[in-house]
mmCIF file with all atom_site columns, C-alpha atoms in Angstrom:
data_model
loop_
_atom_site.group_PDB
_atom_site.id
_atom_site.type_symbol
_atom_site.label_atom_id
_atom_site.label_alt_id
_atom_site.label_comp_id
_atom_site.label_asym_id
_atom_site.label_entity_id
_atom_site.label_seq_id
_atom_site.pdbx_PDB_ins_code
_atom_site.Cartn_x
_atom_site.Cartn_y
_atom_site.Cartn_z
_atom_site.occupancy
_atom_site.B_iso_or_equiv
_atom_site.pdbx_formal_charge
_atom_site.auth_seq_id
_atom_site.auth_comp_id
_atom_site.auth_asym_id
_atom_site.auth_atom_id
_atom_site.pdbx_PDB_model_num
ATOM 1  C CA . UNK A 1 1  ? 0.238   -0.128 -0.274  1.00 59.00 ? 96  UNK A CA 1
ATOM 2  C CA . UNK A 1 2  ? 3.112   2.093  0.657   1.00 57.00 ? 97  UNK A CA 1
ATOM 3  C CA . UNK A 1 3  ? 4.376   1.807  -2.734  1.00 65.00 ? 98  UNK A CA 1
ATOM 4  C CA . UNK A 1 4  ? 1.466   2.296  -5.012  1.00 60.00 ? 99  UNK A CA 1
ATOM 5  C CA . UNK A 1 5  ? 1.098   5.852  -3.255  1.00 58.00 ? 100 UNK A CA 1
ATOM 6  C CA . UNK A 1 6  ? 4.703   6.624  -3.119  1.00 56.00 ? 101 UNK A CA 1
ATOM 7  C CA . UNK A 1 7  ? 3.935   5.783  -7.017  1.00 59.00 ? 102 UNK A CA 1
ATOM 8  C CA . UNK A 1 8  ? 1.182   8.266  -6.942  1.00 60.00 ? 103 UNK A CA 1
ATOM 9  C CA . UNK A 1 9  ? 3.214   10.970 -5.671  1.00 59.00 ? 104 UNK A CA 1
ATOM 10 C CA . UNK A 1 10 ? 6.248   10.623 -7.714  1.00 59.00 ? 105 UNK A CA 1
ATOM 11 C CA . UNK A 1 11 ? 6.098   12.742 -10.429 1.00 59.00 ? 106 UNK A CA 1
ATOM 12 C CA . UNK A 1 12 ? 5.488   11.739 -14.339 1.00 63.00 ? 107 UNK A CA 1
ATOM 13 C CA . UNK A 1 13 ? 7.341   12.555 -17.903 1.00 62.00 ? 108 UNK A CA 1
ATOM 14 C CA . UNK A 1 14 ? 5.315   13.931 -19.821 1.00 58.00 ? 109 UNK A CA 1
ATOM 15 C CA . UNK A 1 15 ? 6.068   13.112 -23.567 1.00 59.00 ? 110 UNK A CA 1
ATOM 16 C CA . UNK A 1 16 ? 8.487   14.677 -25.198 1.00 62.00 ? 111 UNK A CA 1
ATOM 17 C CA . UNK A 1 17 ? 7.104   15.228 -28.154 1.00 68.00 ? 112 UNK A CA 1
ATOM 18 C CA . UNK A 1 18 ? 2.621   15.474 -28.672 1.00 64.00 ? 113 UNK A CA 1
ATOM 19 C CA . UNK A 1 19 ? 1.834   13.327 -31.232 1.00 65.00 ? 114 UNK A CA 1
ATOM 20 C CA . UNK A 1 20 ? -0.616  15.140 -33.083 1.00 66.00 ? 115 UNK A CA 1
ATOM 21 C CA . UNK A 1 21 ? -1.212  12.665 -36.194 1.00 68.00 ? 116 UNK A CA 1
ATOM 22 C CA . UNK A 1 22 ? -4.068  10.825 -34.738 1.00 76.00 ? 117 UNK A CA 1
ATOM 23 C CA . UNK A 1 23 ? -5.844  13.916 -34.237 1.00 74.00 ? 118 UNK A CA 1
ATOM 24 C CA . UNK A 1 24 ? -5.088  15.068 -37.599 1.00 71.00 ? 119 UNK A CA 1
ATOM 25 C CA . UNK A 1 25 ? -6.228  11.915 -39.388 1.00 76.00 ? 120 UNK A CA 1
ATOM 26 C CA . UNK A 1 26 ? -9.649  12.293 -37.492 1.00 81.00 ? 121 UNK A CA 1
ATOM 27 C CA . UNK A 1 27 ? -10.128 15.891 -38.442 1.00 77.00 ? 122 UNK A CA 1
ATOM 28 C CA . UNK A 1 28 ? -9.539  15.462 -42.317 1.00 78.00 ? 123 UNK A CA 1
ATOM 29 C CA . UNK A 1 29 ? -11.809 11.901 -41.865 1.00 83.00 ? 124 UNK A CA 1
ATOM 30 C CA . UNK A 1 30 ? -14.804 13.997 -40.405 1.00 85.00 ? 125 UNK A CA 1
ATOM 31 C CA . UNK A 1 31 ? -14.435 17.502 -42.446 1.00 83.00 ? 126 UNK A CA 1
ATOM 32 C CA . UNK A 1 32 ? -13.301 16.288 -45.474 1.00 83.00 ? 127 UNK A CA 1
ATOM 33 C CA . UNK A 1 33 ? -16.704 14.774 -46.788 1.00 87.00 ? 128 UNK A CA 1
ATOM 34 C CA . UNK A 1 34 ? -18.457 17.847 -44.958 1.00 89.00 ? 129 UNK A CA 1
ATOM 35 C CA . UNK A 1 35 ? -16.145 19.535 -47.189 1.00 87.00 ? 130 UNK A CA 1
ATOM 36 C CA . UNK A 1 36 ? -17.044 18.443 -49.958 1.00 88.00 ? 131 UNK A CA 1
ATOM 37 C CA . UNK A 1 37 ? -20.918 18.403 -49.758 1.00 91.00 ? 132 UNK A CA 1
ATOM 38 C CA . UNK A 1 38 ? -20.822 22.442 -49.116 1.00 91.00 ? 133 UNK A CA 1
ATOM 39 C CA . UNK A 1 39 ? -18.181 22.842 -51.829 1.00 91.00 ? 134 UNK A CA 1
ATOM 40 C CA . UNK A 1 40 ? -20.797 20.583 -54.304 1.00 91.00 ? 135 UNK A CA 1
ATOM 41 C CA . UNK A 1 41 ? -23.887 22.407 -52.877 1.00 93.00 ? 136 UNK A CA 1
ATOM 42 C CA . UNK A 1 42 ? -22.686 25.801 -53.430 1.00 92.00 ? 137 UNK A CA 1
ATOM 43 C CA . UNK A 1 43 ? -21.322 24.567 -57.082 1.00 91.00 ? 138 UNK A CA 1
ATOM 44 C CA . UNK A 1 44 ? -24.522 23.146 -58.095 1.00 92.00 ? 139 UNK A CA 1
ATOM 45 C CA . UNK A 1 45 ? -25.860 26.636 -57.000 1.00 91.00 ? 140 UNK A CA 1
ATOM 46 C CA . UNK A 1 46 ? -23.679 28.654 -59.048 1.00 89.00 ? 141 UNK A CA 1
ATOM 47 C CA . UNK A 1 47 ? -24.229 26.902 -62.308 1.00 88.00 ? 142 UNK A CA 1
ATOM 48 C CA . UNK A 1 48 ? -27.761 26.840 -61.703 1.00 90.00 ? 143 UNK A CA 1
ATOM 49 C CA . UNK A 1 49 ? -27.875 30.549 -61.379 1.00 90.00 ? 144 UNK A CA 1
ATOM 50 C CA . UNK A 1 50 ? -25.475 30.626 -64.520 1.00 88.00 ? 145 UNK A CA 1
ATOM 51 C CA . UNK A 1 51 ? -22.797 32.654 -62.812 1.00 89.00 ? 146 UNK A CA 1
ATOM 52 C CA . UNK A 1 52 ? -20.365 31.050 -64.743 1.00 90.00 ? 147 UNK A CA 1
ATOM 53 C CA . UNK A 1 53 ? -17.930 33.917 -63.748 1.00 91.00 ? 148 UNK A CA 1
ATOM 54 C CA . UNK A 1 54 ? -18.673 32.986 -59.869 1.00 90.00 ? 149 UNK A CA 1
ATOM 55 C CA . UNK A 1 55 ? -18.596 29.097 -60.114 1.00 90.00 ? 150 UNK A CA 1
ATOM 56 C CA . UNK A 1 56 ? -14.839 29.415 -62.265 1.00 91.00 ? 151 UNK A CA 1
ATOM 57 C CA . UNK A 1 57 ? -13.728 31.297 -59.034 1.00 92.00 ? 152 UNK A CA 1
ATOM 58 C CA . UNK A 1 58 ? -15.255 29.744 -56.307 1.00 92.00 ? 153 UNK A CA 1
ATOM 59 C CA . UNK A 1 59 ? -13.726 26.398 -57.916 1.00 92.00 ? 154 UNK A CA 1
ATOM 60 C CA . UNK A 1 60 ? -10.778 27.395 -58.111 1.00 94.00 ? 155 UNK A CA 1
ATOM 61 C CA . UNK A 1 61 ? -10.991 29.086 -54.586 1.00 92.00 ? 156 UNK A CA 1
ATOM 62 C CA . UNK A 1 62 ? -11.712 25.457 -53.286 1.00 92.00 ? 157 UNK A CA 1
ATOM 63 C CA . UNK A 1 63 ? -9.249  23.520 -55.099 1.00 92.00 ? 158 UNK A CA 1
ATOM 64 C CA . UNK A 1 64 ? -6.366  25.694 -53.127 1.00 89.00 ? 159 UNK A CA 1
ATOM 65 C CA . UNK A 1 65 ? -8.457  25.082 -49.897 1.00 86.00 ? 160 UNK A CA 1
ATOM 66 C CA . UNK A 1 66 ? -8.890  21.348 -50.502 1.00 86.00 ? 161 UNK A CA 1
ATOM 67 C CA . UNK A 1 67 ? -5.061  21.095 -51.704 1.00 85.00 ? 162 UNK A CA 1
ATOM 68 C CA . UNK A 1 68 ? -4.317  22.882 -47.814 1.00 81.00 ? 163 UNK A CA 1
ATOM 69 C CA . UNK A 1 69 ? -6.686  21.294 -46.476 1.00 78.00 ? 164 UNK A CA 1
ATOM 70 C CA . UNK A 1 70 ? -5.972  17.223 -47.598 1.00 80.00 ? 165 UNK A CA 1
ATOM 71 C CA . UNK A 1 71 ? -2.174  16.950 -48.202 1.00 81.00 ? 166 UNK A CA 1
ATOM 72 C CA . UNK A 1 72 ? -0.343  16.517 -45.201 1.00 75.00 ? 167 UNK A CA 1
ATOM 73 C CA . UNK A 1 73 ? 1.744   18.821 -43.900 1.00 79.00 ? 168 UNK A CA 1
ATOM 74 C CA . UNK A 1 74 ? 2.000   21.266 -46.980 1.00 80.00 ? 169 UNK A CA 1
ATOM 75 C CA . UNK A 1 75 ? 1.556   24.220 -44.594 1.00 76.00 ? 170 UNK A CA 1
ATOM 76 C CA . UNK A 1 76 ? 5.215   23.015 -42.698 1.00 79.00 ? 171 UNK A CA 1
ATOM 77 C CA . UNK A 1 77 ? 6.268   22.906 -46.464 1.00 83.00 ? 172 UNK A CA 1
ATOM 78 C CA . UNK A 1 78 ? 5.083   25.937 -47.847 1.00 81.00 ? 173 UNK A CA 1
ATOM 79 C CA . UNK A 1 79 ? 6.644   27.816 -44.425 1.00 81.00 ? 174 UNK A CA 1
ATOM 80 C CA . UNK A 1 80 ? 9.723   26.390 -44.874 1.00 85.00 ? 175 UNK A CA 1
ATOM 81 C CA . UNK A 1 81 ? 10.202  27.071 -48.812 1.00 87.00 ? 176 UNK A CA 1
ATOM 82 C CA . UNK A 1 82 ? 9.057   30.898 -47.781 1.00 86.00 ? 177 UNK A CA 1
ATOM 83 C CA . UNK A 1 83 ? 11.343  31.672 -45.098 1.00 86.00 ? 178 UNK A CA 1
ATOM 84 C CA . UNK A 1 84 ? 14.485  30.104 -47.363 1.00 87.00 ? 179 UNK A CA 1
ATOM 85 C CA . UNK A 1 85 ? 13.365  32.302 -49.914 1.00 90.00 ? 180 UNK A CA 1
ATOM 86 C CA . UNK A 1 86 ? 13.656  35.151 -47.287 1.00 90.00 ? 181 UNK A CA 1
ATOM 87 C CA . UNK A 1 87 ? 17.110  33.693 -46.230 1.00 87.00 ? 182 UNK A CA 1
ATOM 88 C CA . UNK A 1 88 ? 15.743  32.762 -42.570 1.00 84.00 ? 183 UNK A CA 1
ATOM 89 C CA . UNK A 1 89 ? 17.364  29.299 -41.278 1.00 72.00 ? 184 UNK A CA 1
#
């Protein structure tokens, strides 16, 4: 009983690095289909109202957001490329 109390009282070391890969996969799996449904509904709306210019603008924007959302580590790669282009290490 005393050893159990000592084990509870001793501080535990936190993990050296937080693993967020599972959270990222969950969020992609949850919001991915929702994103596709919203994009589809808005695109169909623009097509039915014959606003082709807005439709093309929306599709380009949706593709950009989709690439950022679906490609893993794209934000980190873009940030490193920008930092390298600016001469920041």
